[in-house]
CSV table of C-alpha atoms and ligand atoms in Angstrom, one decimal:
chain,number,residue,atom,x,y,z
P,1,MET,CA,100.4,101.9,66.0
P,2,ARG,CA,100.5,99.7,69.0
P,3,TYR,CA,97.2,101.3,70.2
P,4,GLY,CA,93.9,103.1,69.4
P,5,LEU,CA,90.5,104.1,70.8
P,6,SER,CA,87.4,102.0,70.3
P,7,CYS,CA,83.6,102.7,71.6
P,8,LYS,CA,82.3,100.7,74.0
P,9,LYS,CA,78.7,101.8,73.0
P,10,CYS,CA,79.0,101.5,69.0
P,11,GLY,CA,82.6,99.6,68.9
P,12,LYS,CA,83.8,102.2,66.4
P,13,GLN,CA,87.8,102.6,66.2
P,14,MET,CA,90.0,105.5,65.7
P,15,ALA,CA,93.4,106.8,66.5
P,16,PHE,CA,94.7,107.4,69.9
P,17,LYS,CA,93.8,111.1,71.3
P,18,ILE,CA,94.6,112.0,74.9
P,19,ARG,CA,91.4,113.9,75.4
P,20,GLU,CA,90.1,112.4,73.5
P,21,THR,CA,88.0,109.7,75.7
P,22,LYS,CA,83.5,110.1,74.3
P,23,CYS,CA,82.6,109.3,71.2
P,24,SER,CA,79.6,110.7,68.6
P,25,CYS,CA,77.5,108.5,69.7
P,26,GLY,CA,78.0,109.6,73.2
P,27,GLY,CA,79.5,105.9,74.1
P,28,THR,CA,83.1,105.7,76.1
P,29,LEU,CA,86.1,105.6,74.4
P,30,LEU,CA,88.7,103.2,75.6
P,31,VAL,CA,92.7,102.0,74.7
P,32,GLU,CA,92.2,99.2,72.4
P,33,TYR,CA,95.5,97.2,71.8
P,34,ASP,CA,96.9,95.3,68.9
P,35,LEU,CA,97.1,92.2,71.1
P,36,GLU,CA,98.3,89.9,68.4
P,37,GLU,CA,101.5,92.1,68.7
P,38,ALA,CA,101.6,92.4,72.4
P,39,GLY,CA,101.4,89.1,73.1
P,40,TRP,CA,105.1,88.6,70.7
P,41,THR,CA,106.6,89.9,74.4
P,42,LEU,CA,103.7,89.5,77.1
P,43,THR,CA,104.1,86.2,77.6
P,44,LYS,CA,103.3,83.8,81.2
P,45,GLU,CA,107.5,82.7,80.9
P,46,ASN,CA,108.2,86.8,79.9
P,47,LEU,CA,106.3,88.2,83.1
P,48,LYS,CA,107.9,85.8,85.6
P,49,GLU,CA,111.3,88.3,85.1
P,50,ARG,CA,110.0,91.4,85.5
P,51,ASP,CA,109.6,94.1,88.2
P,52,THR,CA,106.7,93.0,90.5
P,53,ALA,CA,105.4,96.4,89.8
P,54,MET,CA,102.2,97.6,87.6
P,55,TRP,CA,104.5,98.4,84.8
P,56,ARG,CA,105.2,94.8,84.0
P,57,TYR,CA,101.8,94.8,81.9
P,58,ARG,CA,103.7,97.4,79.7
P,59,GLU,CA,102.7,96.1,76.7
P,60,LEU,CA,98.9,96.9,77.8
P,61,LEU,CA,99.6,100.0,78.9
P,62,PRO,CA,99.3,103.0,76.4
P,63,ILE,CA,102.8,104.5,76.7
P,64,HIS,CA,105.8,104.7,73.7
P,65,LYS,CA,108.8,106.0,75.8
P,66,LYS,CA,109.8,103.7,79.3
P,67,GLU,CA,111.5,107.1,80.3
P,68,ASN,CA,108.4,108.7,79.9
P,69,ILE,CA,107.5,106.0,82.6
P,70,ILE,CA,106.5,107.8,86.3
P,71,SER,CA,106.4,105.3,89.2
P,72,LEU,CA,106.6,105.4,92.6
P,73,GLY,CA,106.5,101.6,93.0
P,74,GLU,CA,102.5,101.1,92.6
P,75,GLY,CA,100.4,97.4,92.1
P,76,TRP,CA,102.0,94.2,92.8
P,77,THR,CA,99.8,94.6,96.3
P,78,PRO,CA,99.9,91.4,98.2
P,79,LEU,CA,96.4,88.4,97.7
P,80,VAL,CA,96.1,87.5,101.1
P,81,ARG,CA,93.9,84.8,102.6
P,82,LEU,CA,91.8,85.1,105.2
P,83,HIS,CA,91.9,81.5,106.7
P,84,ARG,CA,90.2,82.5,109.9
P,85,ALA,CA,86.9,84.6,108.9
P,86,GLU,CA,87.1,81.4,105.9
P,87,ARG,CA,86.3,79.1,109.1
P,88,THR,CA,83.7,81.5,110.3
P,89,LEU,CA,81.6,82.8,107.4
P,90,PRO,CA,81.3,79.7,105.9
P,91,LEU,CA,83.9,80.4,102.8
P,92,GLN,CA,85.7,77.8,100.5
P,93,LYS,CA,88.1,80.5,99.8
P,94,LEU,CA,88.7,84.5,100.9
P,95,TRP,CA,91.1,86.7,99.6
P,96,VAL,CA,91.7,90.0,100.4
P,97,LYS,CA,93.8,92.5,97.3
P,98,ARG,CA,95.7,94.5,99.8
P,99,GLU,CA,95.6,98.1,97.9
P,100,GLU,CA,95.8,100.2,100.7
P,101,GLN,CA,99.7,99.6,100.0
P,102,ASN,CA,100.2,101.3,97.2
P,103,PRO,CA,102.5,104.1,97.1
P,104,THR,CA,99.3,106.8,98.1
P,105,GLY,CA,97.7,104.9,100.5
P,106,SER,CA,95.1,103.8,97.5
P,107,PHE,CA,94.7,102.1,94.1
P,108,LYS,CA,94.4,105.6,93.1
P,109,SER,CA,98.0,105.1,92.6
P,110,ARG,CA,98.0,102.9,89.5
P,111,GLY,CA,95.7,105.3,87.5
P,112,PHE,CA,97.5,108.3,88.8
P,113,SER,CA,101.4,106.7,87.6
P,114,ALA,CA,99.4,105.6,83.8
P,115,ALA,CA,97.7,109.5,83.5
P,116,VAL,CA,100.5,111.2,84.3
P,117,SER,CA,103.2,109.4,82.3
P,118,ILE,CA,100.6,110.0,79.5
P,119,ALA,CA,100.4,113.6,80.1
P,120,LYS,CA,104.3,113.2,80.3
P,121,GLU,CA,104.5,111.8,77.4
P,122,HIS,CA,102.0,115.0,75.8
P,123,ASN,CA,104.1,117.5,77.4
P,124,ILE,CA,101.6,118.5,79.6
P,125,GLN,CA,102.6,120.7,82.2
P,126,LYS,CA,99.3,121.3,84.6
P,127,VAL,CA,97.4,119.0,85.9
P,128,THR,CA,94.3,118.8,87.5
P,129,VAL,CA,90.8,116.9,89.6
P,130,ASN,CA,88.7,116.8,91.3
P,131,SER,CA,88.8,114.4,93.6
P,132,ASN,CA,86.6,112.8,96.9
P,133,GLY,CA,90.6,112.9,98.4
P,134,ASN,CA,92.1,109.8,97.3
P,135,ALA,CA,92.7,111.1,93.0
P,136,GLY,CA,93.8,114.2,94.6
P,137,SER,CA,96.6,113.0,96.4
P,138,ALA,CA,98.0,110.6,93.9
P,139,LEU,CA,97.8,113.2,91.0
P,140,ALA,CA,100.1,115.0,93.9
P,141,ALA,CA,102.1,112.6,94.1
P,142,TYR,CA,103.0,112.1,90.5
P,143,ALA,CA,102.7,115.2,89.8
P,144,GLY,CA,105.5,115.9,92.3
P,145,HIS,CA,107.4,113.0,90.9
P,146,ALA,CA,107.4,114.4,87.1
P,147,GLY,CA,107.5,117.9,88.2
P,148,MET,CA,104.5,119.2,86.6
P,149,GLU,CA,102.5,121.4,88.8
P,150,ALA,CA,98.8,119.9,90.0
P,151,PHE,CA,95.6,121.9,90.7
P,152,ILE,CA,93.2,119.8,93.3
P,153,PHE,CA,89.6,120.3,93.7
P,154,LEU,CA,88.0,118.8,96.9
P,155,PRO,CA,84.4,118.5,98.3
P,156,GLN,CA,84.7,121.0,101.7
P,157,ASP,CA,83.9,117.8,103.9
P,158,CYS,CA,86.9,115.6,102.2
P,159,PRO,CA,88.6,113.7,105.5
P,160,GLY,CA,91.4,116.3,106.4
P,161,ILE,CA,94.7,113.9,106.7
P,162,ILE,CA,94.0,113.4,102.5
P,163,VAL,CA,93.5,116.7,102.2
P,164,GLU,CA,97.3,117.4,104.1
P,165,GLU,CA,98.7,114.5,102.1
P,166,CYS,CA,97.8,116.8,98.8
P,167,LYS,CA,99.5,119.8,100.2
P,168,HIS,CA,102.7,117.4,101.3
P,169,TYR,CA,103.2,116.9,98.2
P,170,GLY,CA,103.2,120.3,97.2
P,171,ALA,CA,99.8,120.7,95.0
P,172,HIS,CA,97.5,123.8,94.9
P,173,THR,CA,94.8,122.3,96.7
P,174,PHE,CA,91.3,124.2,97.6
P,175,LEU,CA,87.8,122.6,99.1
P,176,VAL,CA,85.0,123.5,97.1
P,177,ASP,CA,81.3,124.2,98.4
P,178,GLY,CA,80.0,120.9,97.1
P,179,LEU,CA,79.9,117.6,95.8
P,180,ILE,CA,82.6,116.2,94.2
P,181,HIS,CA,81.0,117.6,90.7
P,182,ASP,CA,80.6,120.7,91.7
P,183,ALA,CA,84.3,120.4,92.3
P,184,GLY,CA,84.4,119.1,88.6
P,185,LYS,CA,82.5,122.0,87.1
P,186,ILE,CA,85.1,125.0,88.4
P,187,ILE,CA,87.9,122.8,86.1
P,188,VAL,CA,85.7,122.6,83.2
P,189,ASP,CA,84.8,126.5,83.8
P,190,GLY,CA,88.9,127.6,84.1
P,191,GLU,CA,90.3,124.1,82.2
P,192,LYS,CA,90.9,126.6,78.6
P,193,GLU,CA,92.0,129.6,80.8
P,194,GLN,CA,94.3,128.1,82.9
P,195,GLY,CA,95.8,125.3,80.5
P,196,TRP,CA,94.9,122.5,82.9
P,197,TYR,CA,94.9,119.2,81.8
P,198,ASN,CA,91.8,117.7,83.4
P,199,VAL,CA,92.6,113.8,84.8
P,200,GLY,CA,89.3,113.3,86.1
P,201,THR,CA,87.8,110.4,86.2
P,202,LEU,CA,87.2,108.9,82.2
P,203,LYS,CA,88.3,112.4,81.4
P,204,GLU,CA,92.1,111.3,79.6
P,205,PRO,CA,92.6,107.1,78.9
P,206,GLY,CA,94.8,106.7,81.6
P,207,ARG,CA,93.1,106.1,85.0
P,208,VAL,CA,91.2,103.4,83.6
P,209,GLU,CA,94.5,101.7,81.9
P,210,GLY,CA,96.2,101.7,84.8
P,211,LYS,CA,93.3,100.3,87.1
P,212,LYS,CA,93.1,97.5,84.5
P,213,THR,CA,96.3,96.1,86.2
P,214,MET,CA,94.7,95.5,89.3
P,215,GLY,CA,92.5,92.7,86.9
P,216,LEU,CA,96.0,91.9,85.0
P,217,GLU,CA,97.8,91.3,88.5
P,218,LEU,CA,94.6,89.6,90.0
P,219,ALA,CA,94.6,86.4,87.9
P,220,GLU,CA,98.3,86.5,87.8
P,221,GLN,CA,98.5,86.0,91.2
P,222,LEU,CA,95.9,83.4,91.4
P,223,ASN,CA,97.9,81.8,89.2
P,224,TRP,CA,96.0,82.6,85.6
P,225,LYS,CA,92.4,81.9,86.8
P,226,PHE,CA,89.1,84.3,87.0
P,227,PRO,CA,87.8,84.2,91.1
P,228,ASP,CA,84.2,83.7,90.9
P,229,VAL,CA,82.9,86.9,93.0
P,230,ILE,CA,84.7,90.4,92.5
P,231,ILE,CA,83.3,92.7,95.3
P,232,TYR,CA,85.0,96.4,94.5
P,233,PRO,CA,83.8,99.4,96.4
P,234,THR,CA,82.3,101.8,93.6
P,235,GLY,CA,82.3,105.4,92.8
P,236,GLY,CA,83.3,107.2,89.3
P,237,GLY,CA,83.1,103.1,88.2
P,238,SER,CA,86.9,103.4,86.4
P,239,GLY,CA,87.5,100.9,88.8
P,240,ILE,CA,84.9,97.4,87.2
P,241,ILE,CA,85.5,99.0,83.9
P,242,GLY,CA,89.3,98.9,83.8
P,243,MET,CA,89.3,95.2,85.5
P,244,TRP,CA,86.7,94.1,83.0
P,245,ASN,CA,88.8,95.4,80.0
P,246,ALA,CA,91.1,93.2,81.5
P,247,PHE,CA,89.8,90.0,81.9
P,248,GLN,CA,88.3,90.3,78.3
P,249,GLN,CA,92.4,91.1,77.0
P,250,LEU,CA,93.3,88.1,79.3
P,251,LYS,CA,91.2,86.0,77.6
P,252,GLN,CA,92.1,87.2,73.8
P,253,LEU,CA,95.8,86.6,74.4
P,254,GLY,CA,95.0,83.0,75.6
P,255,PHE,CA,96.7,83.1,79.2
P,256,ILE,CA,92.8,82.4,81.0
P,257,HIS,CA,90.0,80.4,79.9
P,258,GLY,CA,87.1,79.9,81.9
P,259,ASP,CA,83.6,82.2,83.4
P,260,PHE,CA,84.3,85.8,84.2
P,261,PRO,CA,84.0,86.7,87.0
P,262,ARG,CA,80.6,87.9,88.9
P,263,MET,CA,81.4,91.8,89.4
P,264,VAL,CA,80.0,93.1,92.5
P,265,SER,CA,80.2,97.0,93.0
P,266,ILE,CA,79.1,98.5,96.5
P,267,GLN,CA,78.1,102.1,97.5
P,268,GLU,CA,76.9,103.5,100.7
P,269,LYS,CA,73.0,103.9,101.6
P,270,GLY,CA,72.7,108.1,101.2
P,271,CYS,CA,74.1,107.7,97.3
P,272,GLN,CA,73.6,104.6,95.6
P,273,PRO,CA,73.3,105.3,91.4
P,274,ILE,CA,74.8,102.5,90.1
P,275,VAL,CA,72.1,99.9,92.8
P,276,ASN,CA,69.1,102.3,91.6
P,277,ALA,CA,69.9,102.0,88.4
P,278,LEU,CA,71.3,98.2,88.2
P,279,GLU,CA,67.4,97.9,89.9
P,280,SER,CA,65.5,99.6,87.9
P,281,LYS,CA,66.3,98.2,84.1
P,282,GLU,CA,66.1,102.4,82.7
P,283,ALA,CA,69.5,104.0,81.1
P,284,PHE,CA,71.2,105.6,83.7
P,285,LYS,CA,70.1,108.4,85.4
P,286,PRO,CA,72.4,110.8,87.7
P,287,ARG,CA,70.1,112.5,90.8
P,288,THR,CA,72.6,115.3,92.0
P,289,HIS,CA,69.8,116.4,95.2
P,290,GLY,CA,70.0,114.2,98.5
P,291,VAL,CA,72.8,113.5,99.2
P,292,ARG,CA,73.6,112.1,102.1
P,293,SER,CA,76.4,109.4,102.4
P,294,SER,CA,79.8,109.7,104.0
P,295,PRO,CA,82.6,111.4,102.0
P,296,THR,CA,84.7,108.3,101.0
P,297,GLY,CA,85.5,107.5,97.4
P,298,MET,CA,82.0,105.8,96.9
P,299,ARG,CA,80.3,109.3,97.0
P,300,VAL,CA,79.9,109.9,93.2
P,301,PRO,CA,76.3,110.9,92.7
P,302,SER,CA,76.8,111.5,88.7
P,303,PRO,CA,79.7,108.8,87.7
P,304,PRO,CA,80.6,109.8,83.8
P,305,ASP,CA,79.1,106.4,82.4
P,306,GLY,CA,76.9,104.9,84.8
P,307,ASP,CA,75.1,103.2,81.8
P,308,LEU,CA,78.9,100.9,81.1
P,309,ILE,CA,79.0,100.3,84.9
P,310,VAL,CA,75.8,98.3,84.9
P,311,SER,CA,75.7,96.8,81.4
P,312,ILE,CA,79.4,95.2,83.1
P,313,LEU,CA,78.0,94.2,86.3
P,314,ARG,CA,74.6,92.7,84.1
P,315,GLN,CA,77.0,90.8,81.6
P,316,SER,CA,79.2,89.3,84.4
P,317,GLY,CA,76.2,88.0,86.3
P,318,GLY,CA,77.1,90.0,88.9
P,319,THR,CA,74.8,93.4,91.2
P,320,ALA,CA,75.2,95.4,93.4
P,321,ILE,CA,74.1,96.6,96.9
P,322,ALA,CA,73.9,99.9,99.3
P,323,VAL,CA,75.2,99.4,102.5
P,324,THR,CA,74.6,101.8,105.6
P,325,LYS,CA,77.0,103.1,107.7
P,326,ASP,CA,77.2,101.1,110.5
P,327,GLU,CA,77.6,98.3,108.7
P,328,ILE,CA,80.9,100.0,107.5
P,329,GLN,CA,82.0,100.3,110.9
P,330,GLN,CA,81.6,96.5,111.7
P,331,GLY,CA,83.0,96.2,108.4
P,332,LYS,CA,85.6,98.0,109.4
P,333,ALA,CA,85.8,96.3,113.1
P,334,ALA,CA,85.9,92.5,111.3
P,335,LEU,CA,88.6,93.1,108.7
P,336,GLY,CA,90.7,94.8,111.2
P,337,SER,CA,90.2,91.8,113.8
P,338,TYR,CA,91.8,90.3,111.0
P,339,GLY,CA,94.9,92.5,110.9
P,340,ILE,CA,93.8,94.4,107.8
P,341,SER,CA,93.1,98.5,108.0
P,342,SER,CA,90.5,99.1,106.1
P,343,SER,CA,89.1,102.3,104.6
P,344,PRO,CA,85.4,103.0,105.2
P,345,GLU,CA,85.5,101.7,101.2
P,346,GLY,CA,87.0,98.7,101.6
P,347,ALA,CA,85.2,98.1,105.3
P,348,ALA,CA,82.3,98.1,102.8
P,349,THR,CA,83.2,95.3,100.2
P,350,TRP,CA,82.8,93.5,104.2
P,351,ALA,CA,79.7,94.7,105.0
P,352,GLY,CA,78.6,93.6,101.2
P,353,LEU,CA,79.9,89.9,101.8
P,354,ILE,CA,77.9,89.7,104.0
P,355,HIS,CA,74.4,90.7,102.7
P,356,LEU,CA,75.2,88.2,99.8
P,357,ILE,CA,76.1,85.3,101.5
P,358,ASP,CA,72.9,85.8,104.0
P,359,GLN,CA,70.8,86.1,100.5
P,360,GLY,CA,72.3,82.8,99.2
P,361,TRP,CA,73.9,84.9,96.4
P,362,ILE,CA,77.1,83.7,97.3
P,363,ARG,CA,77.4,80.3,97.6
P,364,PRO,CA,80.3,78.3,100.1
P,365,THR,CA,82.2,76.9,96.8
P,366,ASP,CA,82.6,80.3,95.6
P,367,GLU,CA,86.1,82.1,95.9
P,368,VAL,CA,85.5,85.3,96.3
P,369,VAL,CA,87.9,88.9,96.3
P,370,LEU,CA,87.7,91.8,98.4
P,371,PHE,CA,89.4,95.0,97.5
P,372,ASN,CA,90.2,97.0,100.6
P,373,THR,CA,91.3,100.0,98.6
P,374,SER,CA,92.7,102.3,101.1
P,375,HIS,CA,93.3,102.2,105.0
P,376,ALA,CA,91.8,103.5,107.9
P,377,LEU,CA,94.5,105.9,108.8
P,378,LYS,CA,93.8,108.4,105.6
P,379,TYR,CA,90.2,108.6,107.6
P,380,LEU,CA,91.2,109.8,110.9
P,381,PRO,CA,89.6,113.0,112.7
P,382,TRP,CA,92.0,116.1,111.4
P,383,ASN,CA,91.3,119.5,111.5
P,384,GLN,CA,94.2,121.8,111.3
P,385,HIS,CA,94.2,122.8,107.7
P,386,HIS,CA,93.2,126.5,107.1
P,387,LEU,CA,92.1,126.8,103.4
P,388,PRO,CA,89.2,128.9,102.5
P,389,VAL,CA,86.2,127.4,101.1
P,390,ILE,CA,85.6,128.4,97.3
P,391,ARG,CA,81.8,127.8,95.3
P,392,ASP,CA,82.8,128.4,91.9
P,393,TYR,CA,85.5,128.7,89.4
P,394,GLN,CA,85.3,133.1,89.6
P,395,GLU,CA,85.5,132.7,92.9
P,396,TRP,CA,88.8,130.7,92.5
P,397,VAL,CA,90.1,133.4,89.9
P,398,LYS,CA,89.3,135.9,92.3
P,399,LEU,CA,91.2,133.7,95.2
P,400,THR,CA,94.6,133.3,93.3
T,1,LIG,C1,87.9,106.2,93.9
T,1,LIG,C2,87.8,105.4,95.2
T,1,LIG,C3,86.8,103.9,95.0
T,1,LIG,C4,86.0,104.4,93.8
T,1,LIG,O1,86.8,104.1,92.8
T,1,LIG,P1,85.9,103.9,91.5
T,1,LIG,O2,86.9,103.0,90.3
T,1,LIG,O3,86.6,105.1,91.1
T,1,LIG,O4,84.8,103.3,91.5
T,1,LIG,C5,87.5,103.6,96.1
T,1,LIG,N1,87.7,103.2,97.8
T,1,LIG,C6,88.9,104.0,97.2
T,1,LIG,C7,89.1,104.0,98.5
T,1,LIG,C8,88.6,104.9,96.3
T,1,LIG,O5,89.5,106.1,96.7
T,2,LIG,ZN1,80.4,105.1,69.7
């Protein structure tokens, strides 16, 4: 077998199963590859000949048959250097990874290309996700391309253009009175009865594996070097988990040496579970009441494995900070002035960068990468949809 599962907490290994993501010890199961076998065909030389898309790393993605790959051209996004910003900050090397250029306008395209491909390989017909928006529209697009039926549950204050986007791709789209975890509860209550395949964060293997390609790609674009610092807007955490996994795999493959990047999670004040957990030094405790932050991908009060995210930040020598709405606004203007259209999440990484430079945590000699995870236009005001708002699974059943 080319790949199996391995527990990030106790190290237990087992055969690959699509719905198995939690070990009996409570730890998260991630896909583990036979890297020796992967290395027979995945070489730095061979990569030069391959498509500039995420599936160039197919040996490190859990798909057996090429014909099951559902691709809309995701990945291999530009890494753009902000020379003019470097002079004013001061910083020697500042890059922006332009994830907003993915097919669905956010890096969620990567995770859903992988997840929907895996679903296809296992003959799944109906897929569902709870989302703050971009996961929903990504699932809608990839399910559409694959010919699957998609059911999407979004908080009622989800940015309207993203709701429209989900409908545009033909998904059954529902607004929920509550936050992302309330939407998730509807799915859990209905998945057996409805035969849904849950593509929520860490509910299946594909989303982390797809996001892992951001780490592989970043290292390759920097000519097989790690940057010093990666600043990433964090919600459910699959990006941090995936990229960290990518860096381990690249080292084990012998593609890259040297220190791992310091990973920084950015959240918005008013919903900052990762920041709190990192500061408290206690085990991760989700808190779902009193959430006051804006409806963005960072608003995840109860990520499925907060301890794993925190342990990665610690191991990497990284940190986490919460920034204000105003700082996010300023970040958007700053990135905009350098020609980058940034979503609130992308803008938050700029706000975090400024804090960390002011604190001296980022030094002028550090090479820094900001992840611009989506673009500004998806978050413009829009209020034309007329969807009913549901509270729970019973209401959903009545509605449909
Ligand atoms: C989902 C999302 C995030 C959070 O990413 P995770 O990997 O789930 O932590 C950040 N930015 C945008 C635009 C998103 O859609
Ligand atoms: Zn375990």
